[in-house]
Short mmCIF file of C-alpha atoms in Angstrom, two decimals:
data_model
loop_
_atom_site.label_atom_id
_atom_site.label_comp_id
_atom_site.label_asym_id
_atom_site.label_seq_id
_atom_site.Cartn_x
_atom_site.Cartn_y
_atom_site.Cartn_z
CA MET N 87 15.53 113.34 173.73
CA ILE N 88 11.81 113.86 173.62
CA PRO N 89 10.49 110.36 174.39
CA LEU N 90 9.95 108.55 171.08
CA ILE N 91 8.55 105.18 170.06
CA SER N 92 8.37 103.81 166.54
CA ILE N 93 5.45 101.65 165.44
CA VAL N 94 6.86 99.33 162.80
CA GLY N 95 5.87 96.23 160.86
CA ILE N 96 5.48 94.91 157.35
CA LYS N 97 3.39 96.65 154.71
CA ASN N 98 -0.39 96.60 155.36
CA CYS N 99 -0.06 95.21 158.88
CA GLY N 100 -2.09 98.12 160.26
CA LYS N 101 0.52 100.69 161.28
CA THR N 102 -1.58 103.77 160.55
CA THR N 103 -4.59 102.33 162.34
CA LEU N 104 -2.55 101.46 165.43
CA VAL N 105 -0.86 104.89 165.47
CA GLU N 106 -4.30 106.46 165.21
CA LYS N 107 -5.57 104.43 168.18
CA ILE N 108 -2.47 105.13 170.27
CA VAL N 109 -2.67 108.87 169.59
CA THR N 110 -6.36 108.95 170.47
CA GLU N 111 -5.73 107.13 173.74
CA LEU N 112 -2.65 109.18 174.73
CA VAL N 113 -4.37 112.48 173.99
CA LYS N 114 -7.36 111.32 176.05
CA ARG N 115 -4.89 110.78 178.91
CA GLY N 116 -3.57 114.33 178.55
CA VAL N 117 -0.32 113.33 176.83
CA LYS N 118 0.65 115.90 174.18
CA THR N 119 1.56 113.76 171.19
CA ALA N 120 3.39 114.32 167.90
CA THR N 121 3.64 111.93 164.97
CA ILE N 122 6.20 111.45 162.22
CA LYS N 123 5.50 109.32 159.18
CA HIS N 124 7.62 108.34 156.24
CA ASP N 125 5.95 108.18 152.86
CA ALA N 126 8.13 106.38 150.37
CA HIS N 127 5.74 107.13 147.55
CA GLY N 128 5.62 110.89 147.91
CA PHE N 129 2.44 112.66 148.86
CA GLU N 130 0.18 115.51 147.87
CA ILE N 131 -0.99 117.30 150.92
CA ASP N 132 -2.35 120.57 149.60
CA HIS N 133 -5.48 121.40 147.62
CA GLU N 134 -5.18 122.71 144.10
CA GLY N 135 -6.26 126.33 143.83
CA LYS N 136 -5.49 127.20 147.45
CA ASP N 137 -3.13 130.13 147.95
CA SER N 138 -0.47 128.01 149.61
CA PHE N 139 -0.65 125.53 146.73
CA ARG N 140 -0.16 128.43 144.31
CA HIS N 141 2.96 129.55 146.20
CA LYS N 142 4.40 126.03 146.03
CA GLN N 143 3.48 125.59 142.37
CA ALA N 144 5.22 128.88 141.59
CA GLY N 145 8.43 127.30 142.83
CA ALA N 146 8.81 128.36 146.47
CA SER N 147 10.99 125.80 148.24
CA SER N 148 9.27 126.50 151.55
CA VAL N 149 5.63 127.51 152.02
CA LEU N 150 4.32 128.31 155.46
CA ILE N 151 0.70 129.17 156.17
CA SER N 152 -0.43 130.22 159.59
CA SER N 153 -3.83 130.70 161.17
CA GLN N 154 -4.94 131.39 164.69
CA GLU N 155 -4.82 127.79 165.86
CA LYS N 156 -2.24 126.04 163.68
CA TYR N 157 0.35 126.33 160.97
CA ALA N 158 1.24 124.18 158.00
CA HIS N 159 4.64 124.05 156.40
CA ILE N 160 5.51 122.37 153.11
CA CYS N 161 9.19 122.34 152.40
CA ASP N 162 11.53 120.80 149.84
CA SER N 163 14.31 118.65 151.18
CA ASP N 164 17.49 117.94 149.29
CA GLU N 165 17.31 114.25 150.09
CA ASP N 166 15.23 111.83 152.12
CA MET N 167 15.53 113.32 155.59
CA GLY N 168 16.67 111.16 158.45
CA LEU N 169 14.51 110.70 161.51
CA ASP N 170 16.82 112.86 163.62
CA GLU N 171 16.36 115.83 161.29
CA LEU N 172 12.59 115.35 161.46
CA ILE N 173 12.69 115.16 165.26
CA ALA N 174 14.48 118.53 165.18
CA ILE N 175 11.49 120.02 163.32
CA THR N 176 8.92 118.69 165.79
CA PRO N 177 8.15 121.25 168.50
CA GLN N 178 9.79 120.51 171.83
CA ASN N 179 6.67 121.08 173.86
CA VAL N 180 5.24 117.64 173.14
CA ASP N 181 5.41 114.81 175.67
CA VAL N 182 6.03 112.01 173.19
CA ILE N 183 6.67 111.39 169.49
CA ILE N 184 5.10 108.36 167.79
CA THR N 185 6.64 107.45 164.45
CA GLU N 186 4.88 105.35 161.87
CA GLY N 187 7.62 103.30 160.28
CA TYR N 188 11.35 104.05 160.47
CA LYS N 189 12.22 100.47 161.31
CA GLY N 190 15.82 101.06 160.23
CA ALA N 191 16.42 104.00 162.56
CA ASP N 192 18.32 103.63 165.81
CA LYS N 193 15.24 104.11 168.05
CA GLN N 194 13.03 102.02 170.31
CA LYS N 195 10.28 100.14 168.51
CA ILE N 196 7.00 98.36 169.01
CA GLU N 197 6.62 95.91 166.15
CA ILE N 198 3.21 94.82 164.90
CA PHE N 199 2.90 91.07 164.31
CA ARG N 200 -0.44 90.44 162.67
CA LYS N 201 -2.00 87.00 162.37
CA GLY N 202 -2.03 85.74 158.82
CA ARG N 203 0.20 88.54 157.53
CA SER N 204 3.42 88.75 159.52
CA LYS N 205 5.91 85.90 159.11
CA LYS N 206 8.78 86.92 161.37
CA LEU N 207 9.95 89.81 163.51
CA LEU N 208 11.98 92.43 161.65
CA THR N 209 13.51 94.39 164.51
CA VAL N 210 14.37 91.74 167.07
CA ASP N 211 18.02 92.89 167.04
CA ASN N 212 17.30 96.53 166.30
CA GLY N 213 15.51 98.35 169.08
CA LEU N 214 12.52 96.08 169.66
CA VAL N 215 10.99 96.84 173.09
CA ALA N 216 7.61 95.12 172.68
CA VAL N 217 5.48 93.29 170.14
CA ALA N 218 1.86 94.27 169.44
CA THR N 219 0.14 91.14 168.22
CA ASN N 220 -3.17 89.31 167.86
CA ASP N 221 -1.26 86.04 167.47
CA PRO N 222 0.69 85.63 170.73
CA GLU N 223 1.11 81.84 170.41
CA ASN N 224 2.84 82.09 167.05
CA GLU N 225 6.15 80.19 166.96
CA ALA N 226 7.82 83.14 165.20
CA LEU N 227 7.51 85.18 168.41
CA LYS N 228 9.64 82.75 170.40
CA VAL N 229 12.79 84.58 169.22
CA THR N 230 12.16 87.44 171.64
CA ASP N 231 11.60 87.76 175.37
CA LYS N 232 10.12 91.27 175.03
CA PRO N 233 6.54 91.79 176.21
CA LEU N 234 3.72 90.73 173.88
CA LEU N 235 1.02 93.42 173.95
CA ASN N 236 -2.50 92.98 172.68
CA LEU N 237 -2.67 94.58 169.22
CA ASP N 238 -6.38 95.24 169.76
CA ASP N 239 -5.98 96.91 173.14
CA PRO N 240 -4.56 100.42 172.67
CA ALA N 241 -4.93 101.11 176.42
CA GLU N 242 -2.49 98.29 177.22
CA ILE N 243 -0.07 99.55 174.58
CA CYS N 244 -0.33 103.11 175.92
CA ASP N 245 0.27 101.88 179.50
CA PHE N 246 3.48 100.32 178.21
CA ILE N 247 4.48 103.53 176.38
CA GLU N 248 3.81 105.72 179.41
CA GLU N 249 5.64 103.41 181.82
CA ASN N 250 8.65 102.53 179.66
CA ILE N 251 9.12 105.39 177.20
CA ILE N 252 7.66 108.62 178.56
CA LYS N 253 8.73 108.21 182.20
CA ASN N 254 12.33 107.53 181.22
CA ALA N 255 12.87 110.76 179.28
CA GLU N 256 16.21 112.41 179.97
CA TYR N 257 16.88 116.14 180.20
CA PRO N 258 18.40 118.37 179.08
CA ASP N 259 17.43 117.29 175.60
CA VAL N 260 19.75 118.90 173.06
CA ILE N 261 19.28 118.64 169.31
CA LEU N 262 21.96 119.99 167.03
CA VAL N 263 21.59 120.23 163.25
CA VAL N 264 24.48 121.62 161.23
CA ASP N 265 24.01 122.33 157.53
CA GLY N 266 20.97 120.06 157.44
CA LYS N 267 22.65 117.12 159.19
CA SER N 268 21.84 115.98 162.70
CA ILE N 269 24.95 115.80 164.89
CA PRO N 270 24.90 113.26 167.73
CA LEU N 271 26.09 114.67 171.07
CA ASN N 272 27.26 112.75 174.07
CA ASP N 273 25.80 113.60 177.47
CA PHE N 274 28.76 115.66 178.56
CA VAL N 275 28.75 117.90 175.48
CA ALA N 276 24.94 118.18 175.52
CA LYS N 277 24.87 119.32 179.15
CA ASN N 278 27.76 121.68 178.59
CA ILE N 279 26.25 123.35 175.54
CA ALA N 280 22.83 123.55 177.22
CA SER N 281 24.23 125.28 180.27
CA THR N 282 26.36 127.71 178.22
CA VAL N 283 23.39 128.74 176.08
CA GLU N 284 21.08 128.89 179.10
CA SER N 285 23.47 131.25 180.88
CA TYR N 286 23.41 133.54 177.82
CA ILE N 287 19.64 133.45 177.62
CA VAL N 288 18.96 134.27 181.25
CA SER N 289 21.01 137.45 180.84
CA LEU N 290 18.53 138.71 178.21
CA ASN N 291 15.34 140.61 178.95
CA ASP N 292 12.20 138.53 179.58
CA CYS N 293 14.12 135.24 179.60
CA ASP N 294 14.82 134.55 183.26
CA ASP N 295 13.39 131.02 183.36
CA PRO N 296 13.76 129.45 179.93
CA ASP N 297 12.67 125.87 179.33
CA GLN N 298 12.66 125.43 175.56
CA ILE N 299 15.29 127.25 173.56
CA THR N 300 15.64 127.29 169.79
CA LEU N 301 18.68 129.00 168.36
CA LYS N 302 19.23 129.26 164.63
CA ILE N 303 22.41 130.75 163.32
CA CYS N 304 23.27 131.43 159.70
CA LEU N 305 26.90 132.51 159.42
CA GLY N 306 26.36 133.55 155.80
CA LYS N 307 29.55 131.89 154.52
CA LYS N 308 27.80 130.36 151.55
CA ARG N 309 26.21 133.66 150.49
CA LYS N 310 29.01 136.18 150.43
CA MET M 56 18.08 138.18 159.08
CA ILE M 57 17.26 136.21 155.98
CA PRO M 58 16.20 138.96 153.55
CA LEU M 59 12.44 139.39 153.79
CA ILE M 60 9.85 141.49 151.99
CA SER M 61 6.14 141.61 152.75
CA ILE M 62 3.59 142.03 149.97
CA VAL M 63 0.68 143.87 151.54
CA GLY M 64 -2.52 145.63 150.50
CA ILE M 65 -6.24 145.64 151.11
CA LYS M 66 -8.39 142.53 150.71
CA ASN M 67 -8.76 141.29 147.11
CA CYS M 68 -6.12 143.63 145.72
CA GLY M 69 -4.23 140.67 144.21
CA LYS M 70 -1.66 139.76 146.86
CA THR M 71 -1.61 136.02 146.14
CA THR M 72 -1.33 136.60 142.40
CA LEU M 73 1.55 139.04 142.83
CA VAL M 74 3.37 136.73 145.28
CA GLU M 75 2.92 133.91 142.76
CA LYS M 76 4.44 136.04 139.96
CA ILE M 77 7.32 137.23 142.14
CA VAL M 78 8.16 133.70 143.27
CA THR M 79 8.05 132.41 139.69
CA GLU M 80 10.39 135.19 138.52
CA LEU M 81 12.83 134.89 141.45
CA VAL M 82 13.06 131.11 141.14
CA LYS M 83 13.71 131.54 137.38
CA ARG M 84 16.63 133.79 138.37
CA GLY M 85 18.03 131.11 140.68
CA VAL M 86 16.92 132.78 143.91
CA LYS M 87 15.82 130.16 146.47
CA THR M 88 12.55 131.54 147.78
CA ALA M 89 10.31 130.85 150.77
CA THR M 90 6.83 132.22 151.41
CA ILE M 91 4.84 132.86 154.57
CA LYS M 92 1.12 133.58 154.47
CA HIS M 93 -1.34 134.46 157.16
CA ASP M 94 -4.80 133.00 156.92
CA ALA M 95 -7.17 134.72 159.26
CA HIS M 96 -9.97 132.35 158.39
CA GLY M 97 -8.20 129.12 159.22
CA PHE M 98 -7.42 126.57 156.56
CA GLU M 99 -7.73 122.91 155.73
CA ILE M 100 -4.58 121.73 154.07
CA ASP M 101 -4.80 117.97 154.25
CA HIS M 102 -7.00 115.46 152.46
CA GLU M 103 -9.56 113.44 154.39
CA GLY M 104 -8.61 109.78 154.57
CA LYS M 105 -4.88 110.33 154.14
CA ASP M 106 -2.70 108.85 156.86
CA SER M 107 -1.40 112.22 157.99
CA PHE M 108 -4.98 113.50 158.21
CA ARG M 109 -5.87 110.48 160.34
CA HIS M 110 -2.98 111.26 162.74
CA LYS M 111 -4.16 114.86 163.07
CA GLN M 112 -7.80 113.85 163.50
CA ALA M 113 -6.77 111.44 166.25
CA GLY M 114 -5.50 114.45 168.18
CA ALA M 115 -1.77 114.69 167.47
CA SER M 116 -0.69 118.28 168.03
CA SER M 117 2.11 117.93 165.47
CA VAL M 118 2.03 115.74 162.36
CA LEU M 119 5.07 115.48 160.15
CA ILE M 120 5.15 113.49 156.93
CA SER M 121 8.31 113.09 154.95
CA SER M 122 9.05 111.78 151.48
CA GLN M 123 12.17 111.73 149.40
CA GLU M 124 11.81 115.25 148.06
CA LYS M 125 9.80 117.18 150.65
CA TYR M 126 8.18 117.20 154.02
CA ALA M 127 4.92 118.59 155.31
CA HIS M 128 4.28 119.59 158.89
CA ILE M 129 0.91 120.47 160.41
CA CYS M 130 1.19 121.77 163.92
CA ASP M 131 -1.11 123.33 166.50
CA SER M 132 -0.09 126.69 167.86
CA ASP M 133 -1.26 128.03 171.18
CA GLU M 134 -2.07 131.41 169.68
CA ASP M 135 -1.74 133.26 166.41
CA MET M 136 2.01 133.06 165.81
CA GLY M 137 3.96 136.20 165.17
CA LEU M 138 5.96 136.61 161.97
CA ASP M 139 9.26 136.21 163.84
CA GLU M 140 8.25 132.78 165.14
CA LEU M 141 7.28 131.75 161.59
CA ILE M 142 10.59 133.03 160.23
CA ALA M 143 12.29 130.78 162.79
CA ILE M 144 10.51 127.76 161.25
CA THR M 145 11.52 128.62 157.68
CA PRO M 146 14.75 126.84 156.70
CA GLN M 147 17.79 129.07 156.72
CA ASN M 148 19.07 127.92 153.36
CA VAL M 149 16.71 130.17 151.38
CA ASP M 150 17.87 133.42 149.82
CA VAL M 151 14.71 135.41 150.51
CA ILE M 152 11.36 135.16 152.26
CA ILE M 153 8.25 136.69 150.67
CA THR M 154 5.33 137.16 153.01
CA GLU M 155 1.77 137.58 151.82
CA GLY M 156 0.22 140.00 154.25
CA TYR M 157 1.60 140.87 157.71
CA LYS M 158 1.11 144.58 157.16
CA GLY M 159 1.28 145.19 160.92
CA ALA M 160 4.67 143.51 161.39
CA ASP M 161 7.87 145.50 161.77
CA LYS M 162 9.28 144.49 158.35
CA GLN M 163 9.91 146.09 154.97
CA LYS M 164 6.88 146.14 152.67
CA ILE M 165 5.81 146.54 149.09
CA GLU M 166 2.22 147.72 149.12
CA ILE M 167 -0.15 146.97 146.27
CA PHE M 168 -2.24 149.95 145.16
CA ARG M 169 -4.75 148.71 142.63
CA LYS M 170 -6.76 151.02 140.40
CA GLY M 171 -10.43 151.09 141.31
CA ARG M 172 -9.91 149.18 144.57
CA SER M 173 -7.28 150.83 146.75
CA LYS M 174 -8.17 154.19 148.29
CA LYS M 175 -5.07 155.07 150.30
CA LEU M 176 -1.73 153.61 151.36
CA LEU M 177 -1.85 151.59 154.58
CA THR M 178 1.84 151.31 155.41
CA VAL M 179 3.27 154.69 154.49
CA ASP M 180 4.60 155.11 158.06
CA ASN M 181 5.22 151.43 158.71
CA GLY M 182 7.97 149.92 156.60
CA LEU M 183 6.84 150.87 153.09
CA VAL M 184 9.80 150.60 150.70
CA ALA M 185 7.93 150.65 147.37
CA VAL M 186 4.43 150.68 145.91
CA ALA M 187 3.32 148.20 143.24
CA THR M 188 0.57 149.90 141.27
CA ASN M 189 -1.29 150.10 137.99
CA ASP M 190 -2.47 153.60 138.90
CA PRO M 191 0.73 155.66 139.31
CA GLU M 192 -0.95 159.04 138.74
CA ASN M 193 -3.42 158.56 141.60
CA GLU M 194 -3.42 161.49 144.02
CA ALA M 195 -3.40 159.08 146.98
CA LEU M 196 0.18 158.06 146.10
CA LYS M 197 1.49 161.62 146.55
CA VAL M 198 1.93 160.92 150.28
CA THR M 199 5.06 158.86 149.64
CA ASP M 200 8.35 159.42 147.85
CA LYS M 201 9.08 155.68 147.66
CA PRO M 202 9.47 154.15 144.19
CA LEU M 203 6.30 153.28 142.26
CA LEU M 204 6.77 149.90 140.60
CA ASN M 205 4.61 148.52 137.82
CA LEU M 206 2.15 146.06 139.39
CA ASP M 207 1.97 144.18 136.09
CA ASP M 208 5.73 143.86 135.66
CA PRO M 209 7.05 141.21 138.08
CA ALA M 210 10.54 141.54 136.54
CA GLU M 211 10.73 145.18 137.62
CA ILE M 212 9.49 144.29 141.10
CA CYS M 213 12.04 141.46 141.37
CA ASP M 214 14.85 143.78 140.23
CA PHE M 215 13.88 146.04 143.12
CA ILE M 216 13.78 143.13 145.59
CA GLU M 217 17.17 141.80 144.48
CA GLU M 218 18.82 145.22 144.57
CA ASN M 219 17.29 146.58 147.78
CA ILE M 220 16.38 143.56 149.91
CA ILE M 221 18.51 140.55 149.01
CA LYS M 222 21.84 142.36 148.48
CA ASN M 223 21.59 144.08 151.85
CA ALA M 224 21.30 140.92 153.94
CA GLU M 225 23.41 140.97 157.09
CA TYR M 226 25.25 138.04 158.64
CA PRO M 227 25.51 136.37 161.04
CA ASP M 228 21.78 135.95 161.17
CA VAL M 229 20.72 134.74 164.62
CA ILE M 230 17.18 133.72 165.53
CA LEU M 231 16.36 132.96 169.13
CA VAL M 232 13.02 131.54 170.27
CA VAL M 233 12.51 130.90 173.97
CA ASP M 234 9.38 129.08 175.12
CA GLY M 235 7.66 129.84 171.82
CA LYS M 236 8.45 133.56 171.84
CA SER M 237 10.92 135.21 169.50
CA ILE M 238 13.57 137.20 171.39
CA PRO M 239 15.05 140.21 169.59
CA LEU M 240 18.86 140.38 169.79
CA ASN M 241 21.04 143.37 169.18
CA ASP M 242 24.03 143.01 166.85
CA PHE M 243 26.54 142.67 169.65
CA VAL M 244 24.69 139.85 171.42
CA ALA M 245 23.91 138.11 168.10
CA LYS M 246 27.56 138.09 167.00
CA ASN M 247 28.70 137.01 170.43
CA ILE M 248 26.28 134.10 170.71
CA ALA M 249 27.01 133.05 167.10
CA SER M 250 30.74 132.93 167.70
CA THR M 251 30.40 131.08 171.02
CA VAL M 252 28.19 128.41 169.48
CA GLU M 253 30.36 128.20 166.35
CA SER M 254 33.45 127.57 168.47
CA TYR M 255 31.63 124.70 170.20
CA ILE M 256 30.49 123.23 166.90
CA VAL M 257 33.87 123.26 165.18
CA SER M 258 35.27 121.18 168.04
CA LEU M 259 32.83 118.37 167.17
CA ASN M 260 33.44 115.65 164.61
CA ASP M 261 32.39 116.41 161.01
CA CYS M 262 31.59 120.04 161.77
CA ASP M 263 34.72 121.96 160.83
CA ASP M 264 33.07 124.51 158.56
CA PRO M 265 29.50 125.07 159.71
CA ASP M 266 27.29 127.62 157.98
CA GLN M 267 23.78 126.92 159.24
CA ILE M 268 23.37 125.81 162.83
CA THR M 269 20.13 124.85 164.55
CA LEU M 270 20.31 124.16 168.25
CA LYS M 271 17.23 123.10 170.20
CA ILE M 272 17.44 122.69 173.91
CA CYS M 273 14.73 121.43 176.21
CA LEU M 274 15.79 121.82 179.83
CA GLY M 275 12.85 119.71 180.98
CA LYS M 276 11.87 122.06 183.81
CA LYS M 277 8.19 121.86 182.93
CA ARG M 278 8.16 118.05 182.85
CA LYS M 279 9.78 116.94 186.05
#
């Protein structure tokens, strides 16, 4: 998997602000960073009157706009997408993914415990790897032996992420999505499928040393 | 390939408006439609102050925000992405892709020829399959024997797209992107790779009748 850490915590504990600080610090260190955020309330990301907005308003289920330095994609999903499906959309050439939220997902988490707001840890039995807090003496933190990081020191938090999350990344990283659903693969199958596909690819022109491979296959069964 | 038609023409000939009308009509007919648009001038798609904007401003190279009914993804690209790379990002469950622009790409095109603005056809030797015009008697159109469709009649244009583009889709449709570059596959290789991967997939749990398969592999060569 691309190294991933989720920044979680109760509502209004400062998740977006911390993600912002972590991203700023990681990028400063030369770490190519992606973010994923869940918005339970829906969102409006486009500007009325823009061409891409007009495409979407007309009913397109997927609108992609591309310029020289970036692209933007707005796409309907049939249901609330799981984190694994969103990871599959994130480009593979990043060094780390930071998620804002997703406390219920089966991923490693840094939980924010903010003085005067947080009452107890939410993820102590569900992937907690560290706590980011400005209230380290709080009794509620006694339930965990994970490191307490300084909520107001993004450099310390990023040291932890680099040392414990990014350095431990495992390759090959294989993501498989079938009919919109992410399929978990064990190591054996992942390595096997990666080496089969790699051996195909290297036989093609201009592909003698592939690193990142995306293969999309539509068998057309549902269209005939 | 997912059926694709490009709506092309000179600047300010009404491409966005025609794409908007085509999408509206196709969606009304139950055709699941995606669009791709090139913006040479760059674009600002997000709203200042929004969380996703803050992630991007902090330097994240990929920002993905997901709600119950859609997701939005803003992602840096190293260079102006080719149409094939953008097609690879579009979800495979659409029935047709309409591009606005991309007159230089190796795809089928409907060119807009607008009275008082257009002087000559740009794509007569480069994928033109029909002209959408409100000036059918213009001498400049004598260079082609392709059908002249009524620019102001989206139903007629959509009839043409359904009959000539969507019905002729070929499966399996295989898209391969290696290290950010789309790799063309001949039919033999595409079928072969599709059937190899399909045979892997059907051996996994919960995957006995796959239709759309996305496989992303990062070998990690560039990270070790």
